Amino acid sequence: MTMNHKEYIDWTLIEKSFNSKLSEEEDAQLSEWLSESSKHREFYLNAVKESNEDFEEGLSALKLSDLKADLFHKIKIRSRKAIYKKVLLSAAAVIPPVILLFSLFFFSRTNTNQNIIADFSPGISKAVLVIDNEKKIDLGDSICNIDIGYATIQSSDNQVTYNYKNQFTESPKINNLIVPRGAEYSIVLPDGTKVWLNSESNLEFPAKFIGETREVSVSGEAYFEVASNEKLPFIIKTDDFSVRVTGTSFNINSYADSKYSNITVESGNVIVSFPEGGQNQIGIGQKLSIDRDTKSVDIQYVELGISSIWKDGIFYFDKETLESIMTRISRWYDFMPIVISDDLKQLRFVGKVIKYDKASKVLDMLKSTEYINYTIDGQRIIIY
């Protein structure tokens, strides 16, 4: 095989990448090399797989003698002056019973989408506030103040708040904050609790918390920062479980079309109760998932901040199937996803992607792994 000298790589860069000890310049060198050839990525995949074993045996199994010869020669790579935007993206091919995972540090260059005519813009700040189950108020990113009698509703900076005029003594009215596909919004509840709502989500809450508890209902995905009040427990109801807290932060993901419903705690503790009976207490760094079909419950520790990173403008994929990824991003970009085969649906990816780029940016990053391709047809994105 004849290789261009720009494809050569110093083996120590690959070795250092296993322990996350690469400098930014070394990251750039390795990323460029990985992006240039599927054989490079195949080699790296097997290197990761065999990293806990004798690597010479891994090389023998690969039968990539041409790459072996090149890799073990320390040849300098001429660095390019172009400015890259770093996006960590990786793909795992599911080969039962073992999942093979390799990493691709992909630097997206400018003008990568020159040939794309159709595209989908990212979501915007948008919601509908339904007052007393009657009056509908459209909310956006502009500032507005609306008088509803007992309070003034203020909307600004992607957030809605209530300012009460007098002591609220009447029976609390039920309000709904509805966030459609292709949107996000947040709210400060009457007690000071802050809630961020992801696309296609709904929060039902009283105009004022009166009584011995503070109760709301949620569907879709929401991140809560509950105002502390030990005398008035905060209760969140979903179709699959209810959560009881006094003051804590956590993320709930409970979309009706998902196989699983889950809650991840980022501070404090919560008690999760189920309609069929029984309950679990989970604390900081723990994620509880319930299988909607079997009703089985799984609790595991996860990295803090990952479950809620969506509210900070990032898509994070943690060994997530392509089917799940397409469902998630379709809510944000508001398109219909079609993945043509079950094998493709089960491909798994790991990575972080900025969600305020257009859809083609995210899709190009997935495509760069050379596991998939895509086409945009009207409101559909077809993965093949």
One Martini backbone bead per residue (centre of mass of N, CA, C, O) as a GRO file, in nm:
protein
  384
    1MET     BB    1   0.096   0.036   0.022
    2THR     BB    2   0.033   0.374  -0.048
    3MET     BB    3   0.140   0.655   0.145
    4ASN     BB    4   0.090   0.944   0.273
    5HIS     BB    5   0.279   1.130   0.493
    6LYS     BB    6   0.018   1.251   0.649
    7GLU     BB    7  -0.068   0.952   0.765
    8TYR     BB    8   0.132   0.944   0.965
    9ILE     BB    9   0.213   0.806   1.298
   10ASP     BB   10   0.264   0.822   1.632
   11TRP     BB   11   0.231   0.571   1.853
   12THR     BB   12   0.227   0.737   2.124
   13LEU     BB   13  -0.049   0.869   2.072
   14ILE     BB   14  -0.219   0.617   2.102
   15GLU     BB   15  -0.122   0.534   2.382
   16LYS     BB   16  -0.203   0.806   2.527
   17SER     BB   17  -0.516   0.792   2.460
   18PHE     BB   18  -0.590   0.568   2.672
   19ASN     BB   19  -0.513   0.802   2.918
   20SER     BB   20  -0.573   1.101   2.847
   21LYS     BB   21  -0.260   1.248   2.758
   22LEU     BB   22  -0.325   1.455   2.552
   23SER     BB   23  -0.265   1.712   2.379
   24GLU     BB   24  -0.397   1.933   2.166
   25GLU     BB   25  -0.194   1.873   1.937
   26GLU     BB   26  -0.220   1.562   1.953
   27ASP     BB   27  -0.519   1.548   1.902
   28ALA     BB   28  -0.505   1.671   1.616
   29GLN     BB   29  -0.326   1.451   1.491
   30LEU     BB   30  -0.504   1.205   1.550
   31SER     BB   31  -0.765   1.309   1.419
   32GLU     BB   32  -0.659   1.340   1.133
   33TRP     BB   33  -0.577   1.044   1.092
   34LEU     BB   34  -0.860   0.918   1.145
   35SER     BB   35  -1.013   1.090   0.910
   36GLU     BB   36  -0.851   0.960   0.646
   37SER     BB   37  -0.921   0.646   0.739
   38SER     BB   38  -1.067   0.338   0.790
   39LYS     BB   39  -0.805   0.184   0.867
   40HIS     BB   40  -0.731   0.358   1.105
   41ARG     BB   41  -0.990   0.296   1.268
   42GLU     BB   42  -0.957  -0.010   1.274
   43PHE     BB   43  -0.693  -0.010   1.426
   44TYR     BB   44  -0.789   0.149   1.677
   45LEU     BB   45  -1.010  -0.039   1.766
   46ASN     BB   46  -0.816  -0.282   1.823
   47ALA     BB   47  -0.637  -0.136   2.022
   48VAL     BB   48  -0.853  -0.097   2.236
   49LYS     BB   49  -0.935  -0.394   2.268
   50GLU     BB   50  -0.609  -0.482   2.327
   51SER     BB   51  -0.492  -0.297   2.565
   52ASN     BB   52  -0.511  -0.545   2.795
   53GLU     BB   53  -0.315  -0.681   2.609
   54ASP     BB   54  -0.116  -0.802   2.377
   55PHE     BB   55  -0.046  -0.607   2.107
   56GLU     BB   56   0.088  -0.805   1.909
   57GLU     BB   57  -0.161  -0.987   1.887
   58GLY     BB   58  -0.343  -0.770   1.768
   59LEU     BB   59  -0.181  -0.729   1.509
   60SER     BB   60  -0.203  -1.015   1.400
   61ALA     BB   61  -0.515  -1.012   1.377
   62LEU     BB   62  -0.539  -0.770   1.171
   63LYS     BB   63  -0.358  -0.774   0.910
   64LEU     BB   64  -0.182  -0.473   0.920
   65SER     BB   65   0.125  -0.438   0.813
   66ASP     BB   66   0.133  -0.154   0.693
   67LEU     BB   67   0.053  -0.006   0.956
   68LYS     BB   68   0.268  -0.117   1.140
   69ALA     BB   69   0.512   0.003   0.998
   70ASP     BB   70   0.423   0.300   1.023
   71LEU     BB   71   0.358   0.335   1.332
   72PHE     BB   72   0.669   0.254   1.436
   73HIS     BB   73   0.728   0.529   1.302
   74LYS     BB   74   0.863   0.842   1.383
   75ILE     BB   75   0.660   1.068   1.220
   76LYS     BB   76   0.605   1.367   1.125
   77ILE     BB   77   0.336   1.596   1.137
   78ARG     BB   78   0.194   1.827   0.947
   79SER     BB   79   0.060   2.105   1.049
   80ARG     BB   80  -0.232   2.277   1.035
   81LYS     BB   81  -0.382   2.611   1.020
   82ALA     BB   82  -0.646   2.530   1.067
   83ILE     BB   83  -0.945   2.573   1.235
   84TYR     BB   84  -1.078   2.375   1.487
   85LYS     BB   85  -1.358   2.181   1.597
   86LYS     BB   86  -1.419   2.003   1.880
   87VAL     BB   87  -1.542   1.658   1.847
   88LEU     BB   88  -1.660   1.398   2.025
   89LEU     BB   89  -1.664   1.083   1.842
   90SER     BB   90  -1.826   0.760   1.864
   91ALA     BB   91  -1.828   0.408   1.767
   92ALA     BB   92  -2.031   0.104   1.807
   93ALA     BB   93  -2.017  -0.227   1.730
   94VAL     BB   94  -2.247  -0.486   1.747
   95ILE     BB   95  -2.096  -0.801   1.867
   96PRO     BB   96  -2.204  -1.064   1.973
   97PRO     BB   97  -2.121  -1.019   2.312
   98VAL     BB   98  -1.950  -0.772   2.192
   99ILE     BB   99  -1.840  -0.438   2.237
  100LEU     BB  100  -1.703  -0.223   2.004
  101LEU     BB  101  -1.470   0.051   2.074
  102PHE     BB  102  -1.412   0.368   1.917
  103SER     BB  103  -1.221   0.664   1.863
  104LEU     BB  104  -1.321   0.997   1.733
  105PHE     BB  105  -1.146   1.288   1.656
  106PHE     BB  106  -1.347   1.542   1.527
  107PHE     BB  107  -1.271   1.803   1.289
  108SER     BB  108  -1.464   2.044   1.181
  109ARG     BB  109  -1.486   2.201   0.893
  110THR     BB  110  -1.528   2.429   0.683
  111ASN     BB  111  -1.770   2.382   0.445
  112THR     BB  112  -1.916   2.086   0.478
  113ASN     BB  113  -2.225   2.200   0.356
  114GLN     BB  114  -2.232   2.300   0.052
  115ASN     BB  115  -2.430   2.058  -0.075
  116ILE     BB  116  -2.655   2.153   0.118
  117ILE     BB  117  -2.989   2.246   0.103
  118ALA     BB  118  -3.122   2.084   0.304
  119ASP     BB  119  -3.243   2.172   0.638
  120PHE     BB  120  -3.215   2.207   1.006
  121SER     BB  121  -3.294   2.398   1.254
  122PRO     BB  122  -3.272   2.486   1.554
  123GLY     BB  123  -3.405   2.547   1.826
  124ILE     BB  124  -3.619   2.747   2.035
  125SER     BB  125  -3.772   2.994   2.218
  126LYS     BB  126  -4.066   2.809   2.322
  127ALA     BB  127  -4.416   2.855   2.432
  128VAL     BB  128  -4.715   2.747   2.618
  129LEU     BB  129  -4.940   2.919   2.830
  130VAL     BB  130  -5.187   2.778   3.046
  131ILE     BB  131  -5.459   2.942   3.193
  132ASP     BB  132  -5.693   2.786   3.366
  133ASN     BB  133  -5.752   2.607   3.104
  134GLU     BB  134  -5.774   2.865   2.882
  135LYS     BB  135  -5.551   3.066   2.857
  136LYS     BB  136  -5.328   3.161   2.591
  137ILE     BB  137  -4.962   3.193   2.588
  138ASP     BB  138  -4.712   3.317   2.396
  139LEU     BB  139  -4.370   3.220   2.406
  140GLY     BB  140  -4.042   3.369   2.400
  141ASP     BB  141  -3.747   3.582   2.376
  142SER     BB  142  -3.922   3.804   2.461
  143ILE     BB  143  -4.048   4.069   2.635
  144CYS     BB  144  -4.315   4.013   2.883
  145ASN     BB  145  -4.633   4.142   3.028
  146ILE     BB  146  -4.895   3.971   3.220
  147ASP     BB  147  -5.223   4.012   3.326
  148ILE     BB  148  -5.415   3.774   3.561
  149GLY     BB  149  -5.481   3.943   3.836
  150TYR     BB  150  -5.310   3.780   4.076
  151ALA     BB  151  -5.084   3.827   3.844
  152THR     BB  152  -4.760   3.865   3.692
  153ILE     BB  153  -4.631   3.780   3.381
  154GLN     BB  154  -4.289   3.703   3.306
  155SER     BB  155  -4.097   3.725   2.994
  156SER     BB  156  -3.746   3.617   2.981
  157ASP     BB  157  -3.477   3.454   2.888
  158ASN     BB  158  -3.631   3.173   2.860
  159GLN     BB  159  -3.838   3.281   3.099
  160VAL     BB  160  -4.089   3.224   3.351
  161THR     BB  161  -4.275   3.440   3.580
  162TYR     BB  162  -4.424   3.508   3.903
  163ASN     BB  163  -4.617   3.803   4.023
  164TYR     BB  164  -4.764   3.874   4.314
  165LYS     BB  165  -4.993   4.095   4.453
  166ASN     BB  166  -5.129   3.910   4.669
  167GLN     BB  167  -5.273   3.724   4.881
  168PHE     BB  168  -5.326   3.383   4.826
  169THR     BB  169  -5.663   3.224   4.881
  170GLU     BB  170  -5.750   3.075   4.656
  171SER     BB  171  -5.794   2.835   4.456
  172PRO     BB  172  -5.582   2.674   4.266
  173LYS     BB  173  -5.472   2.700   3.954
  174ILE     BB  174  -5.425   2.533   3.653
  175ASN     BB  175  -5.120   2.502   3.482
  176ASN     BB  176  -4.944   2.518   3.153
  177LEU     BB  177  -4.631   2.412   3.012
  178ILE     BB  178  -4.569   2.413   2.658
  179VAL     BB  179  -4.327   2.228   2.469
  180PRO     BB  180  -4.239   2.193   2.164
  181ARG     BB  181  -4.111   2.114   1.896
  182GLY     BB  182  -3.829   2.296   1.855
  183ALA     BB  183  -3.785   2.350   2.179
  184GLU     BB  184  -3.743   2.572   2.475
  185TYR     BB  185  -3.784   2.608   2.843
  186SER     BB  186  -3.857   2.810   3.141
  187ILE     BB  187  -3.927   2.811   3.508
  188VAL     BB  188  -4.065   2.989   3.789
  189LEU     BB  189  -4.204   2.898   4.056
  190PRO     BB  190  -4.381   3.008   4.330
  191ASP     BB  191  -4.131   2.883   4.527
  192GLY     BB  192  -3.853   2.899   4.325
  193THR     BB  193  -3.856   2.682   4.136
  194LYS     BB  194  -3.661   2.535   3.877
  195VAL     BB  195  -3.749   2.476   3.521
  196TRP     BB  196  -3.644   2.268   3.256
  197LEU     BB  197  -3.757   2.235   2.915
  198ASN     BB  198  -3.784   2.024   2.672
  199SER     BB  199  -3.873   1.897   2.404
  200GLU     BB  200  -4.181   1.781   2.419
  201SER     BB  201  -4.304   1.925   2.688
  202ASN     BB  202  -4.478   1.908   3.023
  203LEU     BB  203  -4.615   2.139   3.274
  204GLU     BB  204  -4.796   2.091   3.575
  205PHE     BB  205  -4.939   2.367   3.776
  206PRO     BB  206  -4.993   2.573   4.023
  207ALA     BB  207  -5.031   2.906   4.091
  208LYS     BB  208  -5.032   2.791   4.394
  209PHE     BB  209  -4.902   2.675   4.690
  210ILE     BB  210  -5.140   2.472   4.876
  211GLY     BB  211  -5.054   2.322   5.168
  212GLU     BB  212  -4.841   2.027   5.239
  213THR     BB  213  -4.771   2.046   4.928
  214ARG     BB  214  -4.577   2.026   4.614
  215GLU     BB  215  -4.745   1.985   4.302
  216VAL     BB  216  -4.650   1.811   3.998
  217SER     BB  217  -4.641   1.760   3.637
  218VAL     BB  218  -4.463   1.541   3.395
  219SER     BB  219  -4.348   1.546   3.051
  220GLY     BB  220  -4.066   1.423   2.925
  221GLU     BB  221  -3.820   1.678   2.985
  222ALA     BB  222  -3.663   1.767   3.312
  223TYR     BB  223  -3.514   2.022   3.515
  224PHE     BB  224  -3.454   2.040   3.872
  225GLU     BB  225  -3.465   2.320   4.118
  226VAL     BB  226  -3.541   2.283   4.440
  227ALA     BB  227  -3.682   2.447   4.680
  228SER     BB  228  -3.626   2.467   5.005
  229ASN     BB  229  -3.874   2.265   5.213
  230GLU     BB  230  -3.939   2.056   5.472
  231LYS     BB  231  -4.256   2.121   5.516
  232LEU     BB  232  -4.274   2.115   5.178
  233PRO     BB  233  -4.299   1.883   4.976
  234PHE     BB  234  -4.184   1.774   4.661
  235ILE     BB  235  -4.397   1.669   4.383
  236ILE     BB  236  -4.352   1.439   4.108
  237LYS     BB  237  -4.545   1.345   3.825
  238THR     BB  238  -4.574   1.048   3.639
  239ASP     BB  239  -4.659   0.763   3.461
  240ASP     BB  240  -4.423   0.581   3.634
  241PHE     BB  241  -4.372   0.805   3.868
  242SER     BB  242  -4.278   0.941   4.186
  243VAL     BB  243  -4.141   1.241   4.345
  244ARG     BB  244  -3.966   1.306   4.661
  245VAL     BB  245  -3.887   1.633   4.800
  246THR     BB  246  -3.718   1.929   4.953
  247GLY     BB  247  -3.415   1.970   4.811
  248THR     BB  248  -3.306   1.953   4.471
  249SER     BB  249  -3.130   1.794   4.188
  250PHE     BB  250  -3.282   1.692   3.868
  251ASN     BB  251  -3.354   1.444   3.609
  252ILE     BB  252  -3.627   1.397   3.376
  253ASN     BB  253  -3.717   1.105   3.168
  254SER     BB  254  -4.065   1.084   3.009
  255TYR     BB  255  -4.130   0.957   2.733
  256ALA     BB  256  -4.385   0.791   2.572
  257ASP     BB  257  -4.180   0.663   2.328
  258SER     BB  258  -4.018   0.523   2.551
  259LYS     BB  259  -3.890   0.246   2.714
  260TYR     BB  260  -3.773   0.455   2.917
  261SER     BB  261  -3.765   0.576   3.257
  262ASN     BB  262  -3.597   0.861   3.427
  263ILE     BB  263  -3.367   0.944   3.707
  264THR     BB  264  -3.126   1.209   3.795
  265VAL     BB  265  -2.899   1.287   4.051
  266GLU     BB  266  -2.710   1.594   4.157
  267SER     BB  267  -2.865   1.657   4.438
  268GLY     BB  268  -2.921   1.488   4.698
  269ASN     BB  269  -3.249   1.340   4.761
  270VAL     BB  270  -3.478   1.072   4.657
  271ILE     BB  271  -3.819   0.950   4.625
  272VAL     BB  272  -3.933   0.660   4.454
  273SER     BB  273  -4.256   0.588   4.324
  274PHE     BB  274  -4.499   0.330   4.245
  275PRO     BB  275  -4.805   0.224   4.135
  276GLU     BB  276  -4.745  -0.090   4.226
  277GLY     BB  277  -4.538  -0.029   4.432
  278GLY     BB  278  -4.295   0.094   4.595
  279GLN     BB  279  -3.947   0.204   4.670
  280ASN     BB  280  -3.676   0.449   4.611
  281GLN     BB  281  -3.355   0.562   4.713
  282ILE     BB  282  -3.168   0.839   4.578
  283GLY     BB  283  -2.858   0.991   4.490
  284ILE     BB  284  -2.585   1.125   4.411
  285GLY     BB  285  -2.518   0.994   4.086
  286GLN     BB  286  -2.798   0.861   4.041
  287LYS     BB  287  -2.978   0.618   3.829
  288LEU     BB  288  -3.319   0.567   3.745
  289SER     BB  289  -3.470   0.285   3.577
  290ILE     BB  290  -3.766   0.206   3.377
  291ASP     BB  291  -3.934  -0.055   3.240
  292ARG     BB  292  -4.231  -0.039   3.077
  293ASP     BB  293  -4.279  -0.347   3.025
  294THR     BB  294  -4.153  -0.494   3.302
  295LYS     BB  295  -4.093  -0.290   3.557
  296SER     BB  296  -3.804  -0.269   3.584
  297VAL     BB  297  -3.527  -0.180   3.803
  298ASP     BB  298  -3.249   0.054   3.766
  299ILE     BB  299  -2.932   0.121   3.940
  300GLN     BB  300  -2.685   0.383   3.880
  301TYR     BB  301  -2.383   0.521   3.822
  302VAL     BB  302  -2.302   0.857   3.715
  303GLU     BB  303  -2.209   1.126   3.557
  304LEU     BB  304  -2.202   1.437   3.635
  305GLY     BB  305  -2.415   1.637   3.412
  306ILE     BB  306  -2.507   1.459   3.166
  307SER     BB  307  -2.827   1.460   3.186
  308SER     BB  308  -2.824   1.806   3.179
  309ILE     BB  309  -2.661   1.915   2.918
  310TRP     BB  310  -2.895   2.008   2.733
  311LYS     BB  311  -2.937   2.295   2.882
  312ASP     BB  312  -2.623   2.374   2.765
  313GLY     BB  313  -2.608   2.283   2.443
  314ILE     BB  314  -2.586   1.952   2.462
  315PHE     BB  315  -2.508   1.652   2.310
  316TYR     BB  316  -2.513   1.329   2.479
  317PHE     BB  317  -2.342   1.019   2.409
  318ASP     BB  318  -2.380   0.688   2.579
  319LYS     BB  319  -2.389   0.428   2.410
  320GLU     BB  320  -2.595   0.508   2.187
  321THR     BB  321  -2.835   0.455   1.984
  322LEU     BB  322  -2.934   0.556   1.680
  323GLU     BB  323  -3.234   0.555   1.736
  324SER     BB  324  -3.220   0.740   1.988
  325ILE     BB  325  -3.075   0.980   1.861
  326MET     BB  326  -3.288   1.045   1.641
  327THR     BB  327  -3.516   1.100   1.836
  328ARG     BB  328  -3.388   1.334   1.991
  329ILE     BB  329  -3.312   1.529   1.747
  330SER     BB  330  -3.602   1.545   1.626
  331ARG     BB  331  -3.721   1.724   1.848
  332TRP     BB  332  -3.529   1.972   1.798
  333TYR     BB  333  -3.555   1.979   1.462
  334ASP     BB  334  -3.820   1.874   1.347
  335PHE     BB  335  -3.828   1.557   1.241
  336MET     BB  336  -3.834   1.256   1.046
  337PRO     BB  337  -3.713   0.950   1.133
  338ILE     BB  338  -3.520   0.710   0.919
  339VAL     BB  339  -3.425   0.373   0.972
  340ILE     BB  340  -3.373   0.104   0.750
  341SER     BB  341  -3.233  -0.074   0.988
  342ASP     BB  342  -3.170  -0.265   1.264
  343ASP     BB  343  -2.862  -0.251   1.262
  344LEU     BB  344  -2.842   0.057   1.266
  345LYS     BB  345  -3.007   0.111   1.526
  346GLN     BB  346  -2.769  -0.049   1.707
  347LEU     BB  347  -2.579   0.156   1.687
  348ARG     BB  348  -2.308   0.302   1.875
  349PHE     BB  349  -2.254   0.614   2.058
  350VAL     BB  350  -1.992   0.858   2.145
  351GLY     BB  351  -2.064   1.201   2.253
  352LYS     BB  352  -2.027   1.555   2.161
  353VAL     BB  353  -2.284   1.802   2.067
  354ILE     BB  354  -2.384   2.084   1.929
  355LYS     BB  355  -2.730   2.197   1.923
  356TYR     BB  356  -2.698   2.493   1.757
  357ASP     BB  357  -2.665   2.350   1.519
  358LYS     BB  358  -2.728   2.209   1.249
  359ALA     BB  359  -2.824   1.899   1.158
  360SER     BB  360  -2.590   1.840   0.954
  361LYS     BB  361  -2.363   1.846   1.163
  362VAL     BB  362  -2.446   1.596   1.321
  363LEU     BB  363  -2.463   1.400   1.076
  364ASP     BB  364  -2.167   1.435   0.981
  365MET     BB  365  -2.043   1.313   1.239
  366LEU     BB  366  -2.167   1.036   1.198
  367LYS     BB  367  -2.064   0.991   0.905
  368SER     BB  368  -1.749   1.002   0.970
  369THR     BB  369  -1.742   0.692   1.067
  370GLU     BB  370  -1.866   0.512   0.818
  371TYR     BB  371  -2.157   0.376   0.910
  372ILE     BB  372  -2.313   0.617   0.768
  373ASN     BB  373  -2.591   0.764   0.596
  374TYR     BB  374  -2.768   1.048   0.433
  375THR     BB  375  -3.099   1.199   0.375
  376ILE     BB  376  -3.300   1.475   0.261
  377ASP     BB  377  -3.676   1.456   0.273
  378GLY     BB  378  -3.800   1.712   0.362
  379GLN     BB  379  -3.912   1.600   0.685
  380ARG     BB  380  -3.691   1.385   0.624
  381ILE     BB  381  -3.451   1.149   0.769
  382ILE     BB  382  -3.234   0.923   0.605
  383ILE     BB  383  -3.090   0.621   0.714
  384TYR     BB  384  -2.810   0.404   0.547
   0.00000   0.00000   0.00000
